[in-house]
Coordinates of C-alpha atoms and ligand atoms in Angstrom, one line a residue:
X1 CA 38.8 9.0 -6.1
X2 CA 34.9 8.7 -5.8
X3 CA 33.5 5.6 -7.2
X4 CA 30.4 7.0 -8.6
X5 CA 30.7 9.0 -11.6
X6 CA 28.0 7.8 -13.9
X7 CA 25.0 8.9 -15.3
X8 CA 21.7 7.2 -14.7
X9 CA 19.7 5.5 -17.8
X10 CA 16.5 7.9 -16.9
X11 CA 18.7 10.6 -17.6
X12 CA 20.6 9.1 -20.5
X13 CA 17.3 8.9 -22.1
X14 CA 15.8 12.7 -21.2
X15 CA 18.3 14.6 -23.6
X16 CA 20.8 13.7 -26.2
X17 CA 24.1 12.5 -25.1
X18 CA 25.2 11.4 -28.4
X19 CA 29.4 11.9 -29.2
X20 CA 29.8 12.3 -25.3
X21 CA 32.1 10.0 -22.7
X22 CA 29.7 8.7 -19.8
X23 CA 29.9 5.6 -17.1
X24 CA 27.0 3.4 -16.4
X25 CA 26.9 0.9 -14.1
X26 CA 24.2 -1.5 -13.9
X27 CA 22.9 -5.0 -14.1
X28 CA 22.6 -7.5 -17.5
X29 CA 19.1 -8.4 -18.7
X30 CA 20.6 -9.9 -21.6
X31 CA 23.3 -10.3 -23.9
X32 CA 23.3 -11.3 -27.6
X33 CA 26.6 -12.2 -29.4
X34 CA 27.4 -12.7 -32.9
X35 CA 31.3 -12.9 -34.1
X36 CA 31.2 -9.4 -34.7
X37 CA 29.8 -7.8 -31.6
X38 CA 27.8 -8.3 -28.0
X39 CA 25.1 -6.3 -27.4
X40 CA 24.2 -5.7 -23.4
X41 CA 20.7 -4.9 -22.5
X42 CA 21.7 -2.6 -18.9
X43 CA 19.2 -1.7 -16.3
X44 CA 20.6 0.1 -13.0
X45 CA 17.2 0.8 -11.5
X46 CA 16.2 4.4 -12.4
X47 CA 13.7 3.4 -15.1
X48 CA 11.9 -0.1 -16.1
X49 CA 13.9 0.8 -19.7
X50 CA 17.1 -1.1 -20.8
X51 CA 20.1 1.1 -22.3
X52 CA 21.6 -1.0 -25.2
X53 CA 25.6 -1.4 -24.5
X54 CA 27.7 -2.5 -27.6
X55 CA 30.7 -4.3 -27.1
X56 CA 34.0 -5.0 -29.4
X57 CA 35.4 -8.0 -29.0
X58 CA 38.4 -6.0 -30.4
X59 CA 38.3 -3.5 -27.8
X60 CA 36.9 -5.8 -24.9
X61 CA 38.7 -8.4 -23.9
X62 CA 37.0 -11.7 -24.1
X63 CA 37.6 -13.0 -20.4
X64 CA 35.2 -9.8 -19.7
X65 CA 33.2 -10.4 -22.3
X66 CA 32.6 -14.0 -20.8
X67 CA 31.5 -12.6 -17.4
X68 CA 28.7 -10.6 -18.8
X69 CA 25.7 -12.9 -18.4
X70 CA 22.4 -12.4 -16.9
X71 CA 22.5 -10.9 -13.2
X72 CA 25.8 -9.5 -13.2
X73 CA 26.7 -5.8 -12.0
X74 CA 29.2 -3.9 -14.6
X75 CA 30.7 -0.7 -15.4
X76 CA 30.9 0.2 -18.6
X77 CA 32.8 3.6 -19.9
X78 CA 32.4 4.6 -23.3
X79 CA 31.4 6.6 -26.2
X80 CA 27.4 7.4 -26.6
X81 CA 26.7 6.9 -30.4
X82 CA 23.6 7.1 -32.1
X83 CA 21.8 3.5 -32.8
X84 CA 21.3 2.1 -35.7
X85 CA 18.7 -0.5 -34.3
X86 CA 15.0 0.5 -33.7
X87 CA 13.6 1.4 -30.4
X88 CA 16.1 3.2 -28.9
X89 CA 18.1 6.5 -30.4
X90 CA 21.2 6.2 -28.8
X91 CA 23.4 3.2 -27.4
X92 CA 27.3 2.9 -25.3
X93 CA 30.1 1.7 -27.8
X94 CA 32.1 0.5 -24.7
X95 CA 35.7 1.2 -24.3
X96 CA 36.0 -0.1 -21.1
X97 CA 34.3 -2.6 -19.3
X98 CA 34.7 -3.9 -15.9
X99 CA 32.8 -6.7 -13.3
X100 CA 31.7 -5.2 -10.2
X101 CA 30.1 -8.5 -9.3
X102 CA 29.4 -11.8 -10.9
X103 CA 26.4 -13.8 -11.7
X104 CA 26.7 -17.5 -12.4
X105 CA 24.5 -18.7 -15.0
X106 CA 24.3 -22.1 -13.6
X107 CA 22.5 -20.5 -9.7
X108 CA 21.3 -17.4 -10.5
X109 CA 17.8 -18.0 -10.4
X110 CA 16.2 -15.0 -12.2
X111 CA 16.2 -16.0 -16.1
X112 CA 15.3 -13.6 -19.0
X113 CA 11.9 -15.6 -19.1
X114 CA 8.8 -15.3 -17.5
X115 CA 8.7 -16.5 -13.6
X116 CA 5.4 -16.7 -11.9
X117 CA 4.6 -14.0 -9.2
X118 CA 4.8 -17.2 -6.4
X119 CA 8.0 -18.5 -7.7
X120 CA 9.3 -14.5 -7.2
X121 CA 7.8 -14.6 -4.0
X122 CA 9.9 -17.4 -3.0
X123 CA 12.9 -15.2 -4.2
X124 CA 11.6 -11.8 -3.1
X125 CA 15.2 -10.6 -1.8
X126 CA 16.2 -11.0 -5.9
X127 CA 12.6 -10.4 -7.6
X128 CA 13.1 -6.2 -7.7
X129 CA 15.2 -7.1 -10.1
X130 CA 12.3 -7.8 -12.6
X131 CA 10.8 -5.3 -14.8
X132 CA 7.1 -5.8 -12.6
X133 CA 8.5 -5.3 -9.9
X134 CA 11.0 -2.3 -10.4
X135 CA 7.8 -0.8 -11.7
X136 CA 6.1 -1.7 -8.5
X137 CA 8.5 -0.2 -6.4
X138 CA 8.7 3.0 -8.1
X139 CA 5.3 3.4 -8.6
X140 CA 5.1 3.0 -4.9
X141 CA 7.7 5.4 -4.1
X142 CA 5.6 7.8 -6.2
X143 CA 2.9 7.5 -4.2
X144 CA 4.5 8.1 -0.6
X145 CA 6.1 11.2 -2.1
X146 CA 2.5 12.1 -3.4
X147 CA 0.9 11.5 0.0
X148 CA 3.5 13.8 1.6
X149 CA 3.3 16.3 -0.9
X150 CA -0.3 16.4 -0.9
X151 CA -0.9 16.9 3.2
X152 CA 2.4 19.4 3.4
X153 CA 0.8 21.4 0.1
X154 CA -2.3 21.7 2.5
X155 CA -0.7 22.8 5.6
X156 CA -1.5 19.4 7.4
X157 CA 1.9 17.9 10.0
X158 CA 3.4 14.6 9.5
X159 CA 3.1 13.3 13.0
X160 CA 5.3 10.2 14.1
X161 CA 2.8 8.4 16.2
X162 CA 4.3 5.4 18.7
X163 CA 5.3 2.0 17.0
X164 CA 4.7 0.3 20.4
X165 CA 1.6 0.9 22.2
X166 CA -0.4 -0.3 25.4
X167 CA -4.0 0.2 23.8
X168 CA -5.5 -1.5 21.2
X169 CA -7.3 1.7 19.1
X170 CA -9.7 -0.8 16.7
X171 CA -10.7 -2.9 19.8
X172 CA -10.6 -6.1 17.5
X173 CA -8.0 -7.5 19.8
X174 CA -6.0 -8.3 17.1
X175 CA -2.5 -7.5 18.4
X176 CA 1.6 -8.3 18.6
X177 CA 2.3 -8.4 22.2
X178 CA 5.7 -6.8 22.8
X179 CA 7.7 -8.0 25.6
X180 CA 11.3 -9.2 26.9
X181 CA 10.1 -11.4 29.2
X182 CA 11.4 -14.8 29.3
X183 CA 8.4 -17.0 27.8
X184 CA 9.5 -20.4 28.8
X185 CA 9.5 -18.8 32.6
X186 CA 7.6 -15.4 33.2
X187 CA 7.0 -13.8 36.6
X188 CA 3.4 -14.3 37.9
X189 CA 1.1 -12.4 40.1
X190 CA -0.5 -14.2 43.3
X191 CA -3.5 -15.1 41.1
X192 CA -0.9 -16.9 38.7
X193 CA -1.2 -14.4 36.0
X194 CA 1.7 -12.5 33.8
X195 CA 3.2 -10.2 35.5
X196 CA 3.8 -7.2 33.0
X197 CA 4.8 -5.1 36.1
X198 CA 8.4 -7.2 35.5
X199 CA 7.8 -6.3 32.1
X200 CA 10.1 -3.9 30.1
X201 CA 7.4 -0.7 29.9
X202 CA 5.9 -2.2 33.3
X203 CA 2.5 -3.0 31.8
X204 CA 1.6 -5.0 28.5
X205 CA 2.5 -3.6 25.6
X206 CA 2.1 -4.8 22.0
X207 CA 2.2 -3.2 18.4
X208 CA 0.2 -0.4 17.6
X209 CA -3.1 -1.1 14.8
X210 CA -3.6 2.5 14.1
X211 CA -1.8 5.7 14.9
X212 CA -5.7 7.1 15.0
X213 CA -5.7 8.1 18.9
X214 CA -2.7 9.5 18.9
X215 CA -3.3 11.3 16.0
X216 CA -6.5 13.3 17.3
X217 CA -4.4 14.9 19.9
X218 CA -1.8 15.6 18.1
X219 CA -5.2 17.5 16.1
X220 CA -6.3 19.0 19.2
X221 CA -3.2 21.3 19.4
X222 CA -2.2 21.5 15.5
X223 CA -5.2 21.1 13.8
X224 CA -4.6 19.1 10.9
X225 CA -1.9 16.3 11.0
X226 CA -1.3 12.9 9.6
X227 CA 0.3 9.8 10.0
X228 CA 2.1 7.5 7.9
X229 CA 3.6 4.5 9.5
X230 CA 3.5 0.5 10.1
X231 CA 0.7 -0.9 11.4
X232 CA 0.6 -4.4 12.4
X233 CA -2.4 -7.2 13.1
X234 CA -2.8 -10.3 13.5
X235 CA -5.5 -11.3 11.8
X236 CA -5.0 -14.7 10.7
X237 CA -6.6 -13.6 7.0
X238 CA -5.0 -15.6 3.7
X239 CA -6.4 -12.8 1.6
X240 CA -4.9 -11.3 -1.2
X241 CA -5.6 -7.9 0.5
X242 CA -4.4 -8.4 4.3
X243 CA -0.9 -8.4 5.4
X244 CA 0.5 -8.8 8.6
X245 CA 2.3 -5.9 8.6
X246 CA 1.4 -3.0 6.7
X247 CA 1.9 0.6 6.5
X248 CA -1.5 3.1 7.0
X249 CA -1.7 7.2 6.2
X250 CA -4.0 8.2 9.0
X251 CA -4.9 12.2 8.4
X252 CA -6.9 13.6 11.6
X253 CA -8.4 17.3 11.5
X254 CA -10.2 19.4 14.0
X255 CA -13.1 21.6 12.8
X256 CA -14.1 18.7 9.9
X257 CA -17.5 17.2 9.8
X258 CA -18.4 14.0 8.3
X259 CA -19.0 15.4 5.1
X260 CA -15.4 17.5 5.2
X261 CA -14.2 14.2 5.8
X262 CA -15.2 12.5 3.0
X263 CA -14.7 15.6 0.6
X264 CA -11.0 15.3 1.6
X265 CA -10.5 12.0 1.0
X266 CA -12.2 11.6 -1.8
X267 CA -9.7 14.7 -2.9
X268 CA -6.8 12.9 -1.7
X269 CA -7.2 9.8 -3.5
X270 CA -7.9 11.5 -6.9
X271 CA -4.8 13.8 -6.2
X272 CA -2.4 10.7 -5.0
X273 CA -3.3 8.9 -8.0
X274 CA -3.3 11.7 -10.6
X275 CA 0.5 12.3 -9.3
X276 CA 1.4 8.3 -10.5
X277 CA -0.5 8.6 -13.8
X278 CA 1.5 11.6 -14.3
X279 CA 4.8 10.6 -13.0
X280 CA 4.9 7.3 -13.4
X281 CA 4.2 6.9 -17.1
X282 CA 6.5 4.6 -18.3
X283 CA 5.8 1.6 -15.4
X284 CA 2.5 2.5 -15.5
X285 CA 2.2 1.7 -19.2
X286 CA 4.3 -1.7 -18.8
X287 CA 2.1 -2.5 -15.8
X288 CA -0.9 -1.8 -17.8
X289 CA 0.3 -4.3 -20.8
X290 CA 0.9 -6.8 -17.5
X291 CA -2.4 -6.4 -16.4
X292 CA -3.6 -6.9 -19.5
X293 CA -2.3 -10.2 -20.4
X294 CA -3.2 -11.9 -16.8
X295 CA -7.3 -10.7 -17.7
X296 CA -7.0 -12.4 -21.0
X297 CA -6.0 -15.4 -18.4
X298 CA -9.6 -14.8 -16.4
X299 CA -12.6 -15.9 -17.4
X300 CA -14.9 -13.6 -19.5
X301 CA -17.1 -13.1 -17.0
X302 CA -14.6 -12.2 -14.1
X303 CA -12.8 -9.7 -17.0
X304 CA -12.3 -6.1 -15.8
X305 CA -14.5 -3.7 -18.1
X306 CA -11.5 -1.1 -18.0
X307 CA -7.5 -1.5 -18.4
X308 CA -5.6 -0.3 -15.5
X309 CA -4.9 2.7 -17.2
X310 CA -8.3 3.5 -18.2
X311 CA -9.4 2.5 -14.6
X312 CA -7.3 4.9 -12.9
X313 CA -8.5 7.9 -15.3
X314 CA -11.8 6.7 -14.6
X315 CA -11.5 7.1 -10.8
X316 CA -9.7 10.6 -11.3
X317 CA -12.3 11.7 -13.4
X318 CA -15.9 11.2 -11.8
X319 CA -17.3 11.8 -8.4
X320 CA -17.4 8.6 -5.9
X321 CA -20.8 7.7 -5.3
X322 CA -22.1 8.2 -1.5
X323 CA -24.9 6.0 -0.3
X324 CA -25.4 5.3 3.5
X325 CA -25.8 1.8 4.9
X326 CA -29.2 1.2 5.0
X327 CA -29.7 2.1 1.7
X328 CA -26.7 -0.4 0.3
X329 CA -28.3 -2.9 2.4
X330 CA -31.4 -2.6 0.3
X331 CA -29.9 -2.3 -2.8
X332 CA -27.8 -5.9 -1.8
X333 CA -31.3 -7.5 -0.3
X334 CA -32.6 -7.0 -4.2
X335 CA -30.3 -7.7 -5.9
X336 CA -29.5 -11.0 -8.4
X337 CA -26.5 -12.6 -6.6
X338 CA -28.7 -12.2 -3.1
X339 CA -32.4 -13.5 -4.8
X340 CA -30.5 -16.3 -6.3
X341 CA -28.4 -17.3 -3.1
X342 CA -25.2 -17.0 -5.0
X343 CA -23.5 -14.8 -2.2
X344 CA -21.9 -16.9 0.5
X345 CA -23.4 -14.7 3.0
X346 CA -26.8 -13.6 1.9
X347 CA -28.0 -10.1 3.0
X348 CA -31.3 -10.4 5.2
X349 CA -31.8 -7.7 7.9
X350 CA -30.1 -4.1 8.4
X351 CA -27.5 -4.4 11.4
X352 CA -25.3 -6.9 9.2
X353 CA -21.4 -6.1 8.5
X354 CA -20.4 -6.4 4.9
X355 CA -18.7 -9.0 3.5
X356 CA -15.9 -8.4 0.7
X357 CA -18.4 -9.8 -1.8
X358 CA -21.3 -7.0 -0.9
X359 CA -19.1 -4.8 -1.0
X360 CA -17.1 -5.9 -4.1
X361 CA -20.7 -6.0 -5.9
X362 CA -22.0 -2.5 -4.7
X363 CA -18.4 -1.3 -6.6
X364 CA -18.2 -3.4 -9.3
X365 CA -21.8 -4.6 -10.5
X366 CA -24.0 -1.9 -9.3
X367 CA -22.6 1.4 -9.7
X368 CA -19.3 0.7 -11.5
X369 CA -17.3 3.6 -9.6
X370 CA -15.7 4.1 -6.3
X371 CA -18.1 4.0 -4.0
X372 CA -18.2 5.7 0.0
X373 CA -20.3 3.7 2.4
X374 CA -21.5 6.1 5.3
X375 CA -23.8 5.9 8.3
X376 CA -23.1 2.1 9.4
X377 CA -24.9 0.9 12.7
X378 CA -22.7 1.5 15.8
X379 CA -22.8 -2.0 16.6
X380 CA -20.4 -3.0 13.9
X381 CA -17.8 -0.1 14.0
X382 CA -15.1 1.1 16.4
X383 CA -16.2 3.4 20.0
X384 CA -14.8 6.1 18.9
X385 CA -17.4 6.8 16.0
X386 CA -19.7 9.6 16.5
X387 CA -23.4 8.5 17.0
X388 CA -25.8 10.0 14.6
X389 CA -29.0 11.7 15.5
X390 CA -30.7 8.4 15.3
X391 CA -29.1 6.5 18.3
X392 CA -28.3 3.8 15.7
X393 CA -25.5 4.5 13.3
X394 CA -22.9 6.3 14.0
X395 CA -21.2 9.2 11.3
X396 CA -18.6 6.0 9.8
X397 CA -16.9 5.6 6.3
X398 CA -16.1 3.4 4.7
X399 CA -14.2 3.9 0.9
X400 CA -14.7 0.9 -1.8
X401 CA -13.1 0.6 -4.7
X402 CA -13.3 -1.7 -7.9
X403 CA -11.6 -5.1 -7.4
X404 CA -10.1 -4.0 -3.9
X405 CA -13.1 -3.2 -1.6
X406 CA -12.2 -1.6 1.4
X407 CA -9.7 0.9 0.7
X408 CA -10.2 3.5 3.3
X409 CA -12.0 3.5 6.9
X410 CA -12.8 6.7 8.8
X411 CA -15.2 8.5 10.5
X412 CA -15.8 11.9 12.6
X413 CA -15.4 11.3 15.8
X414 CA -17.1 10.7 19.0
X415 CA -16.4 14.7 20.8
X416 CA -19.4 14.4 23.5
X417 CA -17.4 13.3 26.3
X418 CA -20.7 11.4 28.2
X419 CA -21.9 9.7 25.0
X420 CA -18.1 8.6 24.4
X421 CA -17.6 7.0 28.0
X422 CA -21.0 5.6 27.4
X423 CA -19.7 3.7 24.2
X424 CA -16.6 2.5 25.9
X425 CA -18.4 0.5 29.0
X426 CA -20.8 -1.1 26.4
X427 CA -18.1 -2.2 24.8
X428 CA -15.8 -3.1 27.7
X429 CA -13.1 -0.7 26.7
X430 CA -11.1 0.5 30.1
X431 CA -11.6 3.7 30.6
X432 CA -8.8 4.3 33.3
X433 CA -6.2 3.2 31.3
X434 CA -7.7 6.4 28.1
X435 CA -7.2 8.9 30.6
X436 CA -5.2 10.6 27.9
X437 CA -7.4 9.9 24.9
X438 CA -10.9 11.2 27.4
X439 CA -8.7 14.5 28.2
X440 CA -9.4 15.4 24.6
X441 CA -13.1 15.8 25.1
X442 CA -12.6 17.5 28.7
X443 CA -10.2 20.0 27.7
X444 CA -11.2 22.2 24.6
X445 CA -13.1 19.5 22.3
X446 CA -14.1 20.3 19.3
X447 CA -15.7 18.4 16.2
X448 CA -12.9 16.3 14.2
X449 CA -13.2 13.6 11.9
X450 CA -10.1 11.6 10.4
X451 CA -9.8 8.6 8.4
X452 CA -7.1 5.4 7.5
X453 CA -5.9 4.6 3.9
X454 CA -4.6 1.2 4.0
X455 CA -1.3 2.5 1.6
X456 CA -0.5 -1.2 0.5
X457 CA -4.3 -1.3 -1.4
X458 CA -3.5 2.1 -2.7
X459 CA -0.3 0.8 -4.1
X460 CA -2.3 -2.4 -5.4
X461 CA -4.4 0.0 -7.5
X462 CA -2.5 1.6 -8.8
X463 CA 0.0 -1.1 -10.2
X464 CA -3.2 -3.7 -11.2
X465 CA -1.4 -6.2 -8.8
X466 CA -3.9 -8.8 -7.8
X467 CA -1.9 -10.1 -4.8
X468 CA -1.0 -7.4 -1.7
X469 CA 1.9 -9.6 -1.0
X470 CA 3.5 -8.2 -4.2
X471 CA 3.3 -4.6 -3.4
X472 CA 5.0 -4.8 -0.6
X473 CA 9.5 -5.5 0.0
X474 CA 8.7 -8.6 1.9
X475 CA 5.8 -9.2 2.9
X476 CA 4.6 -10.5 6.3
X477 CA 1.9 -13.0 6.5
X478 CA 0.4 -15.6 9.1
X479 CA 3.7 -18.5 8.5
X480 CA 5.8 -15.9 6.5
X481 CA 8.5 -13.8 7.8
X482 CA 11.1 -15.0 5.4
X483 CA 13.5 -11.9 4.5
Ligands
4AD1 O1 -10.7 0.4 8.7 P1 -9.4 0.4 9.5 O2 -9.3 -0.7 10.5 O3 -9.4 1.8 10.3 C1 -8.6 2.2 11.2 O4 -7.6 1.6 11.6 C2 -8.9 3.6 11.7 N1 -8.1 3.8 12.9 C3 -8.5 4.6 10.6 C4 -8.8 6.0 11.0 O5 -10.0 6.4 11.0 N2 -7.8 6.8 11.3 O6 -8.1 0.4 8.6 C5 -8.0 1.4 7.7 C6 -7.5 0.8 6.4 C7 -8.5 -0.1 5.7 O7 -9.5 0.5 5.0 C8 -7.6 -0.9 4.8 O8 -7.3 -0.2 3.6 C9 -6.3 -1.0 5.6 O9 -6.3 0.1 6.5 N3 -6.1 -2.2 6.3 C10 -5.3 -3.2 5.9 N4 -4.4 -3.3 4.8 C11 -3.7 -4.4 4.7 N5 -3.7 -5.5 5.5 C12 -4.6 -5.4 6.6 N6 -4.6 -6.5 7.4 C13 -5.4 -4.3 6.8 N7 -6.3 -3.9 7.7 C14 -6.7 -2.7 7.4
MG2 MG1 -12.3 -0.8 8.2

């Protein structure tokens, strides 16, 4: 007979199942006893809200009734029955329960009590089990669905671009190698280097950074395609916005300018995160009360303006601002924080990168709104860029948001073949070994522009969590790859 015939607690509460028989099966929050009766708070996952279970010790024997504690997976078959308590309309009068799996009170380490997000990180294989992070989890599996929905909606492919690569598409250098050669005793050339022709793929391989070259052929033959997939780096950054290992929607279309480029994204975003306000509005409203509570924690002056909620309207709502480079670079030379020396890197000459805190005051301080960063100088951004009219900048973005920065990076690309090739020796970037990425601009080129959400800062958001690591299963970070 099949083992699972129950209805979830999302369902439960959509309609009224009062005087029906139904199965749950779940796991205890809590349970409160008098003589009379125990009362089991049940969550099974499909929802961040409890169903109430009532128990007779008449009816339920009280070697079950013992094993209900905190953590423990049951099955309970019973009657639904209108409650008489507040906050809920209906609860289970059980007639049968049974113990799928036990929980000792004395180890089981997640408490009806407040934990702090670094003692759950400690326990991340048990801390889905909270109501943060359930909401988390669904909110995030809201948002994949909504970034699939909203390419396939548009006639865009979902192209699986290679997890292992031999190029390094950002240039940073940042890379996993990949190899199963013996490290204690590799093969050497003559000159007493590696040998990666012994090597598995006979050359050096490592983990891919971005799906981005790939991608644009993939656009050369179907137009508009993205990608959504790991990305790994390693960056040894101790931020509360880099990870390891992340995952990155990369959307690349032919025929898109710089300003298509950033009319779609800006699109996108709106659209991802109107889908979570929309279908996510139970977690969203618990995460809100979280996010809440931890400001009230902050100092006044470090206090968002906005709730999450109203944060998220807000960003649905009202245009992103566009201003190139060289004009946030004057607005950040005059400003307070720069006259008075407070940032840690001041702002004196265009040709600068941005630090987190320019851009995090640009967002937050100056115009309050989402902001997207074009133009930047081509010495700061990737060879693939297209250069501007000016020689100088190249057609970059760069997406900020309030209390995340950089959210998204893109740019239309570099189609002229000779100006390409002549970006790729200034910056020492082989061009024998991009055969296959050069073909693009000998063989039917055409203008393209594409860009890379970073999916775990959308996620982060969305949900108001402050620390990436808690937005992700298990997160990997430089001296964490516990789980
Ligand atoms: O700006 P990035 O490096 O751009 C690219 O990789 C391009 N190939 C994208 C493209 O044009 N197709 O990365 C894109 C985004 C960043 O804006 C950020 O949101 C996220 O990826 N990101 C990270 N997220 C978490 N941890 C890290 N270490 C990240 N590095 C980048
Ligand atoms: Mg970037």
């Amino acid at each position: 007979m099949a083992f699972n015939k129950r209805i979830k607690i999302k369902s439960l509460l959509e309609s009224d199942f009062v005087g029906q028989e139904m199965t749950l099966m779940g796991w205890v929050r809590t349970k409160r006893s008098n003589k009379n009766v125990s009362f089991v708070a049940l969550n099974d996952g499909s929802t961040i809200n409890n169903y109430q279970v009532v128990a007779d010790p008449n009816i339920i024997e009280e070697e079950i009734l013992k094993r209900i504690t905190t953590g423990a997976c049951i099955k309970i078959t019973g009657k639904i029955v209108a409650s008489q308590g507040a906050g809920q309309n209906s609860e289970l009068a059980a007639s049968k329960i049974e113990i799928l799996g036990d929980a000792d009170p004395e180890k089981y380490p997640l408490q009806p009590k407040k934990h702090s997000l670094e003692f759950l990180r400690e326990i991340a294989h048990l801390r889905m089990r909270t109501n943060t992070f359930g909401a988390v989890f669904r909110v995030r599996h809201a948002l994949a669905f909504a970034v699939h929905k909203y390419f396939n909606d548009k006639g865009f492919f979902y192209i699986h671009t290679p997890i292992i690569t031999a190029s390094d598409a950002e240039g940073a250098g940042e890379t996993f190698k990949v190899t199963t050669l013996d490290i204690k005793n590799p093969p050497l050339t003559d000159e007493g280097k590696i040998d990666y022709k012994e090597d598995f793929f006979e050359r050096e391989t490592n983990l891919t950074v971005s799906g981005q070259l790939e991608g644009e052929l993939a656009a050369m033959a179907l137009a508009e395609i993205y990608t959504f997939g790991p990305t790994f780096r390693a960056e040894n950054s101790n931020t509360t916005r880099h990870l390891a290992e992340f995952w990155m929607i990369e959307p690349e279309m032919a025929f898109y300018d710089a300003e298509d480029n950033q009319d779609l994204a800006e699109d996108f975003l709106q659209s991802v995160i109107s889908y979570a306000l929309e279908h996510c509005k139970d977690d969203l409203a618990f995460l809100d009360k979280r996010a809440a509570e931890e400001e009230q924690s902050k100092k006044a002056d470090q206090r968002s303006e906005l709730g999450l909620l109203e944060r998220l309207q807000f960003v649905t709502d009202n245009k992103f601002e566009r201003i190139t480079y060289t004009e946030a670079i004057d607005i950040l030379k005059n400003s307070t924080p720069n006259k008075k020396k407070k940032f840690q890197y001041l702002v004196q000459e265009w040709g600068v990168d941005l630090q987190s805190e320019h851009e995090r005051y640009l967002v937050e301080k100056h115009f309050k709104k989402p902001v997207i960063l074009t133009d930047y100088p081509k010495e700061i951004k990737s060879f693939y860029m297209r250069l501007n009219e000016d020689g100088k900048t190249v057609a970059a973005m760069d997406i900020l948001f309030p209390g995340i920065g950089e959210i998204v990076g893109g740019s239309q690309r570099e189609e002229r073949l000779e100006n390409l090739t002549a970006r790729m020796q200034e910056m020492n970037i082989p061009q024998e070994e991009m055969w296959w990425y050069l073909d693009t601009r000998r063989f039917g080129a055409t203008p393209h522009a594409g860009f890379g959400l970073g999916f775990e800062r959308l996620v982060q958001f969305v949900t108001g969590m402050g620390n990436i690591r808690d937005v992700i299963a298990f997160p990997r970070t430089p001296g964490n790859a516990e789980f």
